[in-house]
Short mmCIF file of C-alpha atoms and ligand atoms in Angstrom, two decimals:
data_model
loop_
_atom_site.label_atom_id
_atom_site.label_comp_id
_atom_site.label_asym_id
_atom_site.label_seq_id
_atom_site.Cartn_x
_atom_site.Cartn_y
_atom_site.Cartn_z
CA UNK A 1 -1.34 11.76 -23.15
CA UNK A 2 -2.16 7.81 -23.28
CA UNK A 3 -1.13 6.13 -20.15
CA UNK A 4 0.24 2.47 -20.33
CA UNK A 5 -1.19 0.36 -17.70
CA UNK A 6 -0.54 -2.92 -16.96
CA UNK A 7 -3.91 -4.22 -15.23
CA UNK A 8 -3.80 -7.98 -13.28
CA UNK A 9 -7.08 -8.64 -11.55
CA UNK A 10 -5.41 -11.71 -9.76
CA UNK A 11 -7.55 -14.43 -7.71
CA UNK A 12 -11.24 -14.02 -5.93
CA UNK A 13 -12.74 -10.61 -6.01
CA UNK A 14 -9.48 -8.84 -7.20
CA UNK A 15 -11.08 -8.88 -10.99
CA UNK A 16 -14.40 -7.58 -10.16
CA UNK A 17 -13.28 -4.85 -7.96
CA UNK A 18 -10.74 -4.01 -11.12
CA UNK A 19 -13.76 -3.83 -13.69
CA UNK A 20 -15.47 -1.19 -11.53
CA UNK A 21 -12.27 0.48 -11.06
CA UNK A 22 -11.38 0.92 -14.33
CA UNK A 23 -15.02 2.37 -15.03
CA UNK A 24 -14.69 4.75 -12.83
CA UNK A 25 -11.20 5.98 -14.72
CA UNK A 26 -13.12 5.77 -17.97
CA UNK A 27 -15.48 8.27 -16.12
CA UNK A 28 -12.81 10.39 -15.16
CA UNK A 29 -11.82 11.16 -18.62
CA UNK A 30 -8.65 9.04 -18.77
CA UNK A 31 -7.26 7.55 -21.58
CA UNK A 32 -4.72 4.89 -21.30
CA UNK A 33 -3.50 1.71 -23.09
CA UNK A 34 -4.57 -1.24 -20.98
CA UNK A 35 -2.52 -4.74 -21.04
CA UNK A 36 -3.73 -7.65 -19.26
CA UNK A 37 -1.53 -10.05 -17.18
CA UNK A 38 -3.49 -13.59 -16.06
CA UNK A 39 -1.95 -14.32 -13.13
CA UNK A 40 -2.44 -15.39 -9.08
CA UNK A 41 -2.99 -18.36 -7.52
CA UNK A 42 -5.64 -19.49 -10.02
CA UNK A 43 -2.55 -19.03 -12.28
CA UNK A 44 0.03 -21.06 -10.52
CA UNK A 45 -2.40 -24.01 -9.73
CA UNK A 46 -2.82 -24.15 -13.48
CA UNK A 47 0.74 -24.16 -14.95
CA UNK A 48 2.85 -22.85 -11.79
CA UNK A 49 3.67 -19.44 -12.99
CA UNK A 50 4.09 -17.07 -10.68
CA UNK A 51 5.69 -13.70 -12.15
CA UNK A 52 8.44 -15.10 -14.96
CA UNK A 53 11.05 -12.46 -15.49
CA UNK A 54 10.30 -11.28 -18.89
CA UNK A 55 6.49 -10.07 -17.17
CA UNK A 56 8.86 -8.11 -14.95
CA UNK A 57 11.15 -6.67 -17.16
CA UNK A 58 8.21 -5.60 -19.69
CA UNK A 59 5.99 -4.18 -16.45
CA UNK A 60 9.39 -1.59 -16.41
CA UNK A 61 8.61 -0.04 -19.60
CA UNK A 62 4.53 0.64 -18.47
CA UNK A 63 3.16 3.81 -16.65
CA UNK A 64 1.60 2.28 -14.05
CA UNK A 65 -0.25 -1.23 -12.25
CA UNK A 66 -3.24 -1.84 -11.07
CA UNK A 67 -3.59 -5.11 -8.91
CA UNK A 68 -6.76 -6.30 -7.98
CA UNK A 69 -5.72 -9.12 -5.30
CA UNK A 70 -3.96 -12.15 -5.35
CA UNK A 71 -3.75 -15.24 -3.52
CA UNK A 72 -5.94 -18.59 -2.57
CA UNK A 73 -5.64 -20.61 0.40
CA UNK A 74 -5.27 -23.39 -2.07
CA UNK A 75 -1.75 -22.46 -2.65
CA UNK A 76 -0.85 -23.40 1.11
CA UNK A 77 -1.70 -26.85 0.19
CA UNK A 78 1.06 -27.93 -2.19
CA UNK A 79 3.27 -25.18 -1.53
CA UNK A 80 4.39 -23.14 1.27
CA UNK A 81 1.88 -20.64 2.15
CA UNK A 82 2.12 -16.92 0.96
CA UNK A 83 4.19 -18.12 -2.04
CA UNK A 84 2.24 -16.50 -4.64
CA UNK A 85 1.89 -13.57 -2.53
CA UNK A 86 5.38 -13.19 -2.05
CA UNK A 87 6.20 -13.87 -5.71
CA UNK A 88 4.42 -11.31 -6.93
CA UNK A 89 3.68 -8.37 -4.55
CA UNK A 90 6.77 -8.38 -2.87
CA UNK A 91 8.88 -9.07 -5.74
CA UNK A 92 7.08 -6.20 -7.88
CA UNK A 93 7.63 -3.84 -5.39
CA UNK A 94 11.37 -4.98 -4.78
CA UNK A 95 12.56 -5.07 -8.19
CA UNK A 96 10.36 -2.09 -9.54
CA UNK A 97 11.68 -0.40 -5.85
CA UNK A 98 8.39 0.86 -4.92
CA UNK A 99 9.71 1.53 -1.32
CA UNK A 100 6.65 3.78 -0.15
CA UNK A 101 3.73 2.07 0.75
CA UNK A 102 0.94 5.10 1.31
CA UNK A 103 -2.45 4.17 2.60
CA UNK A 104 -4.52 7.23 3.20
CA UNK A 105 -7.52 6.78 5.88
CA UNK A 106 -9.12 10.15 5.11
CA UNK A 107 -12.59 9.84 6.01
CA UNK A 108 -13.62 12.55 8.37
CA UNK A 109 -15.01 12.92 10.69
CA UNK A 110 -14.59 8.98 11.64
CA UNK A 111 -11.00 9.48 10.70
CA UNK A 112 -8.56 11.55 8.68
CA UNK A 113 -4.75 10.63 8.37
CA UNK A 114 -2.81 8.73 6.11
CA UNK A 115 0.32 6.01 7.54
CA UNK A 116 3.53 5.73 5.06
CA UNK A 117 4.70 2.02 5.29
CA UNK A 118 8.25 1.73 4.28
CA UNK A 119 8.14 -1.49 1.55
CA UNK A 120 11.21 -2.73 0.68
CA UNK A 121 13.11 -3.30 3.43
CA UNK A 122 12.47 -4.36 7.37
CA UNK A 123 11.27 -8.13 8.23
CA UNK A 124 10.37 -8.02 4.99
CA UNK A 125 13.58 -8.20 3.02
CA UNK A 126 14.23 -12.10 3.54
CA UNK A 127 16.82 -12.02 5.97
CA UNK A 128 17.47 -15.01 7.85
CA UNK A 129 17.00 -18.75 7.75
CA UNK A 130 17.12 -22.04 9.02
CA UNK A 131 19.71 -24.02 11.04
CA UNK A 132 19.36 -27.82 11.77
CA UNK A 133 15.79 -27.60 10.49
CA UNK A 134 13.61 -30.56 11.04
CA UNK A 135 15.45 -31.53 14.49
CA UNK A 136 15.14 -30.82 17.64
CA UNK A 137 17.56 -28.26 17.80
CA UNK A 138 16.46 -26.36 15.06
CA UNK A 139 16.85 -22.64 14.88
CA UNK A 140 14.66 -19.96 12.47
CA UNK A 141 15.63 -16.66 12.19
CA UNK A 142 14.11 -13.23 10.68
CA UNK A 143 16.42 -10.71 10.82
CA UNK A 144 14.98 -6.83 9.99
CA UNK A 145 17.48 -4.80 7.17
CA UNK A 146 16.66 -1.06 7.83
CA UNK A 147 19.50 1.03 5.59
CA UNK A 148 20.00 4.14 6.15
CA UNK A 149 19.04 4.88 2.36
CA UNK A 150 15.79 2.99 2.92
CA UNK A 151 14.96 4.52 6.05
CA UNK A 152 16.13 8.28 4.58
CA UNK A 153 14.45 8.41 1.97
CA UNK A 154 11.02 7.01 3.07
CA UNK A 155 11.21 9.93 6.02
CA UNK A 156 11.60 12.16 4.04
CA UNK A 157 8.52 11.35 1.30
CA UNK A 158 6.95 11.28 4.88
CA UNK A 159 7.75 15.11 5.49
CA UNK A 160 7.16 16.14 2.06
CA UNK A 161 3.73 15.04 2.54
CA UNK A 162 3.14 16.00 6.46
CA UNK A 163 4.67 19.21 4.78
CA UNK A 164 1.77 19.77 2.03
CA UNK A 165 -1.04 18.56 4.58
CA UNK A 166 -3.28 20.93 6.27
CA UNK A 167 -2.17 20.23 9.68
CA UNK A 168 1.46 19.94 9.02
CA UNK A 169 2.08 16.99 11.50
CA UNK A 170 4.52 13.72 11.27
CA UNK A 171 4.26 11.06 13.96
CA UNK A 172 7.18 8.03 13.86
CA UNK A 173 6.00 4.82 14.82
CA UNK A 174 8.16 2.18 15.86
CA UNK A 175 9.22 -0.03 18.94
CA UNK A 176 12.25 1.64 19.84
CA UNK A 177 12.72 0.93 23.75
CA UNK A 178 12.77 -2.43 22.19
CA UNK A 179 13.91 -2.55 18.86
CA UNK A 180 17.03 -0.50 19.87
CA UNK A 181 19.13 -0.90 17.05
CA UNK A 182 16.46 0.08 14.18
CA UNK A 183 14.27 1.91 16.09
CA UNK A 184 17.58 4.26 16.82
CA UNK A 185 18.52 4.54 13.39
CA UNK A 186 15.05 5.49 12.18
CA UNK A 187 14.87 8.05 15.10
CA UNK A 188 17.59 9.62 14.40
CA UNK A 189 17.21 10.10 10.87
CA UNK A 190 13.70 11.34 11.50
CA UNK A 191 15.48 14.03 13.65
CA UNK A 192 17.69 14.58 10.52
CA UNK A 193 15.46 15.48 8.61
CA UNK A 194 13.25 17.17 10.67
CA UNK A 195 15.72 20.10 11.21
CA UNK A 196 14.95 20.92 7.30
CA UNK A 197 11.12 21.29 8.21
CA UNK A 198 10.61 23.43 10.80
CA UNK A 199 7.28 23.92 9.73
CA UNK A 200 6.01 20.17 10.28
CA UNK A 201 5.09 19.45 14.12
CA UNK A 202 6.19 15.98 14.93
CA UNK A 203 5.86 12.93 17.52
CA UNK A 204 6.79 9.85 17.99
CA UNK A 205 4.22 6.91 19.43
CA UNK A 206 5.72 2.96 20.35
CA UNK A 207 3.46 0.50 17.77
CA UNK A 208 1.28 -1.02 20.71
CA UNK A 209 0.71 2.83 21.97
CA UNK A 210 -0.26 3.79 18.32
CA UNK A 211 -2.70 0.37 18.26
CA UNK A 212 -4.77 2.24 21.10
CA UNK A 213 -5.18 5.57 19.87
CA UNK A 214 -5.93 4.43 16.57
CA UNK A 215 -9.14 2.97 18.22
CA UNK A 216 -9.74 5.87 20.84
CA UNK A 217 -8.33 8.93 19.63
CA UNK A 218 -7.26 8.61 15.95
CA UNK A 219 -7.72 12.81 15.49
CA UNK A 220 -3.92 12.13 16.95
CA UNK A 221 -2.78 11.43 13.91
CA UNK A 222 -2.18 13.37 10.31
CA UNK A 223 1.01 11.80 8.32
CA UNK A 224 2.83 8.86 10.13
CA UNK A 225 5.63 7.19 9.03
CA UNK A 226 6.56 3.92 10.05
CA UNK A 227 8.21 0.62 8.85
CA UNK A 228 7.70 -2.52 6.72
CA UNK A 229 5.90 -4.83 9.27
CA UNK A 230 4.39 -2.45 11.74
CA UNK A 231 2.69 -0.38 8.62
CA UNK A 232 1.16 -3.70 7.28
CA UNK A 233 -0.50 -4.44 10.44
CA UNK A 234 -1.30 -1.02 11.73
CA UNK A 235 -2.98 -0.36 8.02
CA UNK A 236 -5.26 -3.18 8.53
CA UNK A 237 -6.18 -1.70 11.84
CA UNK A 238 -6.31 1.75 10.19
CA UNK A 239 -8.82 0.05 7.38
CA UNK A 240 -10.96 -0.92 10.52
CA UNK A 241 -11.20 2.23 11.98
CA UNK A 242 -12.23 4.05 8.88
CA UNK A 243 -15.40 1.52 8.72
CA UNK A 244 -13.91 -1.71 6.96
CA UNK A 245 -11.08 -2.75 5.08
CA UNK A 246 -13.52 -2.21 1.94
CA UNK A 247 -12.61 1.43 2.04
CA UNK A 248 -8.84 0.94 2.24
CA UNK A 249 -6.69 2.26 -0.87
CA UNK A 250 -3.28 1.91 -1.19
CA UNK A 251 -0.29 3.13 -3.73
CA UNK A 252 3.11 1.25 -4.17
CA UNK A 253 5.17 4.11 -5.37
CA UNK A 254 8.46 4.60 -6.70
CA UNK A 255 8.90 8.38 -6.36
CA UNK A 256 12.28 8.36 -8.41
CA UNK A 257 10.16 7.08 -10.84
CA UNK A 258 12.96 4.63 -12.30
CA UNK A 259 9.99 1.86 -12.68
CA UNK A 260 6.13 2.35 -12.70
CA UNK A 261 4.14 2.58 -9.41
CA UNK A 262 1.85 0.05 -8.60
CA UNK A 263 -1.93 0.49 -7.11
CA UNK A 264 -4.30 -2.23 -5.17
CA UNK A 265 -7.06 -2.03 -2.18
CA UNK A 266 -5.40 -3.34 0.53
CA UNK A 267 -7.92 -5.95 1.33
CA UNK A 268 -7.47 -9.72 0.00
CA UNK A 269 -9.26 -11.99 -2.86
CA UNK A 270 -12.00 -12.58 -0.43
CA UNK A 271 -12.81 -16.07 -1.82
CA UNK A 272 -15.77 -16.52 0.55
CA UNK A 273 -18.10 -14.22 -1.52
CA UNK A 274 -16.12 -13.76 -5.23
CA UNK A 275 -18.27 -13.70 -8.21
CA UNK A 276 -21.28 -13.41 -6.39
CA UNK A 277 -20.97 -9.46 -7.07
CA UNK A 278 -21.49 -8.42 -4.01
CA UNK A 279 -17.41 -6.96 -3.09
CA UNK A 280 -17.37 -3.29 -2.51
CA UNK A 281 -14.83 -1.66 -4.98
CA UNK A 282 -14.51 1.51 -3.17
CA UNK A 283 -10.62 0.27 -2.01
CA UNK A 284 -10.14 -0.57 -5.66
CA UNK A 285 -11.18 2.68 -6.84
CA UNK A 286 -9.58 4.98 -4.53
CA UNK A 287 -6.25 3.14 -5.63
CA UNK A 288 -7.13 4.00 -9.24
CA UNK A 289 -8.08 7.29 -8.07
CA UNK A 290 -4.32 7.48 -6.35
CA UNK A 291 -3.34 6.36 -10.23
CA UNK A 292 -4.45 9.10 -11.50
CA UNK A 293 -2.58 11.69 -9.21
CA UNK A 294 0.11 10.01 -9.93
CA UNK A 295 0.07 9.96 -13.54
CA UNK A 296 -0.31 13.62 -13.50
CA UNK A 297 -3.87 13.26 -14.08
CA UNK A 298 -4.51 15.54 -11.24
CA UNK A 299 -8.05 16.86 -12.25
CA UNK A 300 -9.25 13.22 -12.68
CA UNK A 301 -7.67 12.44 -9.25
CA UNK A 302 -9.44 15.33 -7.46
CA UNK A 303 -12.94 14.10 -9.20
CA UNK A 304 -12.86 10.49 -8.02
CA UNK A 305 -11.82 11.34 -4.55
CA UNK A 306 -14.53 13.71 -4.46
CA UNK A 307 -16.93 11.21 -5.70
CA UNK A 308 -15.65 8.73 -2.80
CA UNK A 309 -16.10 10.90 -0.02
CA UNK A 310 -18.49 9.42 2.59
CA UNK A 311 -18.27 6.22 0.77
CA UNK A 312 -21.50 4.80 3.31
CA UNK A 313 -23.62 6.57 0.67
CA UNK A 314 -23.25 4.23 -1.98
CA UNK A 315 -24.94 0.58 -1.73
CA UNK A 316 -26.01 -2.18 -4.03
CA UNK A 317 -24.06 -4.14 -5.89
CA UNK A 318 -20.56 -4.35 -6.77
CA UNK A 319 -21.41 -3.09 -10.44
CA UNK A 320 -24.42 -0.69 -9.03
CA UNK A 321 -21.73 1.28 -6.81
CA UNK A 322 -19.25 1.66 -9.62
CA UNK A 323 -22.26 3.30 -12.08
CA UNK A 324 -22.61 5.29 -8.98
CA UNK A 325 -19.05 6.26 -8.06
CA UNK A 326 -18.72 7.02 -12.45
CA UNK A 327 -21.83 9.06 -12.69
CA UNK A 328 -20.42 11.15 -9.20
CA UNK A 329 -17.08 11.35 -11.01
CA UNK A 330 -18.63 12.69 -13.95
CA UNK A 331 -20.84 15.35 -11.97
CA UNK A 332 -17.41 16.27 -10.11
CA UNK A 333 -15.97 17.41 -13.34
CA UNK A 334 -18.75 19.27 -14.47
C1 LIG B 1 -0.44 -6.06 2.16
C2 LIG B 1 -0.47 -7.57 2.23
C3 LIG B 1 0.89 -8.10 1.81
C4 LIG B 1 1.90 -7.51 2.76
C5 LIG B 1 1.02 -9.63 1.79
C6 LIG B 1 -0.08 -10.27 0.98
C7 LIG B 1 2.37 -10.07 1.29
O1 LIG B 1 -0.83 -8.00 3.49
O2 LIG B 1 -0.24 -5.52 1.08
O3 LIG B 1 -0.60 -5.41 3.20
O4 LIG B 1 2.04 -8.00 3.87
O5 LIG B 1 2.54 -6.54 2.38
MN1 LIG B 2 -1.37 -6.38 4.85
#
C-alpha cells in the first residue's frame, strides 16, 4: 500500500533533519507518495503565508505529516511572537483534532517511559483576552478549557497504552490542590476510567513533584498522562533527561482517524547551527519511525526503533548518522 505524506521541512534545521528521516523510511522498505509544502517563518517573511485554508483542507485527504520544525526569531520582529508557530502547529493539530500528543522517552537504562500530552485543549485553546489594554488598568487573561470529552478521551488512549506496556502503570499529572476545578475533573475521570482497567496500577504526582523525580528517580514512571501546558514543559524536561532534546520524538495523533496524524522531533529550527550539517536527526527519525506504526507499517516501525536504540552510538554528521541509522534499519529487517 502507497502512503500519502505530506512532508514540510519548515525553518532552520527542520529540512535537514527531514532528509535523513525520510532515508531512513526509504530503508525501512516504505513506499509512500511524498508532497511538499514550503512553508515557516522563512515562508511568511517572504509573502506572509502562514497555513491558507485550502493547504488545510487538502492535508485532510493525506495519510500522514511529517514536520521538520518551524519558526525564526525573526518573526517576533514584525509580528507578535509565536505567530507562525501558532498558525501552523496549533492550528494543524486543532482542525485535523490531533488531541494526543505522545512523546516516548524510552531509553533504558537512563530512562524508559513515555508522557501523553493532551493537545487540543487546556491554556492552549485561546481562551481569554484583553481588557483596557495599553492603560494602566489593563487586564490579560488565559483561561484553561478542559471538556470532559477532551479530558475522556485522552485518559483513556492513556490506559490503552499503560494497558499494552510491560509494566502496566498510569501516573496523572496535574496541579490539582491548586488547579481545583480542572485538576478535579481530570481526577475524576481518571478514576472513571480506571475502574475498566483493573489491570493498570496507577498514581497520581502534582507537576512540580513530577519535575523532581523526573531528574532523581524517573524509573517512577511508565505511561503518564497529563495536560496541554504541563506535557509541553515536562516533555522538554523529559527530552533532557533522556540525554538531549536531540533524541526527543513525538506523534500528533488523531486516533479516530477522521484526519491524518502528524509527526515532528520535539526540538526547534535551531537557527544557531542550520545548514552547517551538524543537527542530530535521531528526534526526526524516531517520529518517522512513530509514522510508520501508525500507518500500519508495523514491521518497518519495529526496525527503525531497533536501529535507534542507544542512539549515543551513532556520531558524525547529520547525513553520516542517517546512512548509519538506514544501514541499522536495513540489518534489523534482515
Ligand atoms: C511543542 C512546541 C509547541 C507547543 C510550540 C512551538 C507552539 O513547544 O511542540 O512542544 O508548545 O506545543
Ligand atoms: Mn514544547
Amino acid at each position: 500500500m502507497t502512503h500519502r505524506i505530506g512532508v514540510i521541512g519548515g525553518d532552520g534545521i527542520g529540512p535537514e533533519v527531514l532528509t535523513e528521516a525520510l532515508k531512513v523510511v526509504d530503508a525501512a522498505g516504505v513506499t509512500y507518495d511524498r508532497v511538499d509544502y514550503d512553508l515557516g517563518a522563512h515562508r511568511y517573511l517572504e509573502d506572509g503565508t502562514v497555513l491558507p485554508d485550502e493547504v488545510l483542507e487538502e492535508w485532510r485527504g493525506l495519510d500522514a505529516l511529517l514536520l521538520g520544525a518551524v519558526g525564526d526569531p525573526a518573526v517576533g520582529v514584525a509580528a507578535p511572537p509565536g505567530l507562525v508557530e501558532r498558525g501552523i502547529l496549533l492550528r494543524m493539530r486543532f482542525e485535523l483534532d490531533q488531541y494526543i500528543n505522545l512523546r516516548p522517552f524510552r531509553l533504558p537504562p537512563r530512562c524508559d517511559f513515555e508522557v501523553i500530552r493532551e493537545n487540543t485543549e487546556g491554556t492552549y485553546a485561546g481562551e481569554g483576552g484583553f481588557l483596557r489594554k495599553g492603560t494602566p488598568h489593563e487586564i490579560a487573561t488565559q483561561g484553561s478549557v478542559n471538556t470532559r470529552m477532551g479530558v475522556e478521551r485522552c485518559v483513556r488512549f492513556a490506559f490503552d497504552r499503560a494497558a499494552a506496556s510491560e509494566r502496566q502503570q498510569l501516573h496523572l499529572i496535574h496541579k490539582k490542590n491548586v488547579l481545583t476545578f480542572a485538576g478535579d475533573l481530570w481526577q475524576r475521570v481518571f478514576d472513571e476510567v480506571a475502574e475498566e482497567y483493573p489491570q493498570v496500577s496507577t498514581g497520581y504526582d502534582h507537576i512540580d513533584a513530577a519535575c523532581i523525580h523526573f531528574v532523581e528517580r524517573p524509573e517512577r514512571y511508565d505511561v503518564i498522562v497529563t495536560d496541554n501546558l504541563f506535557g509541553d514543559i515536562l516533555t522538554d524536561l523529559g527530552g533532557a533527561v533522556a540525554g538531549g532534546v536531540g533524541y526527543a520524538a513525538s506523534a500528533n495523533l488523531n486516533p479516530a482517524r477522521t484526519g491524518p496524524s502528524m509527526f515532528e522531533p520535539v526540538h526547534g529550527t535551531a537557527p544557531d547551527i542550520a545548514g552547517q550539517g551538524v543537527a542530530n536527526p535521531i528526534a526526526a527519525i524516531v517520529s518517522a519511525g512513530l509514522m510508520c506504526d501508525f500507518l500500519g507499517e508495523e514491521a518497518a516501525a519495529a526496525a527503525i526503533a531497533t536501529a535507534c536504540e542507544q542512539p549515543d552510538r551513532y556520531s558524525g554528521s547529520t547525513a553520516e548518522v542517517g546512512d548509519a541509522v538506514a544501514a541499522e534499519t536495513r540489518a534489523a529487517l534482515g
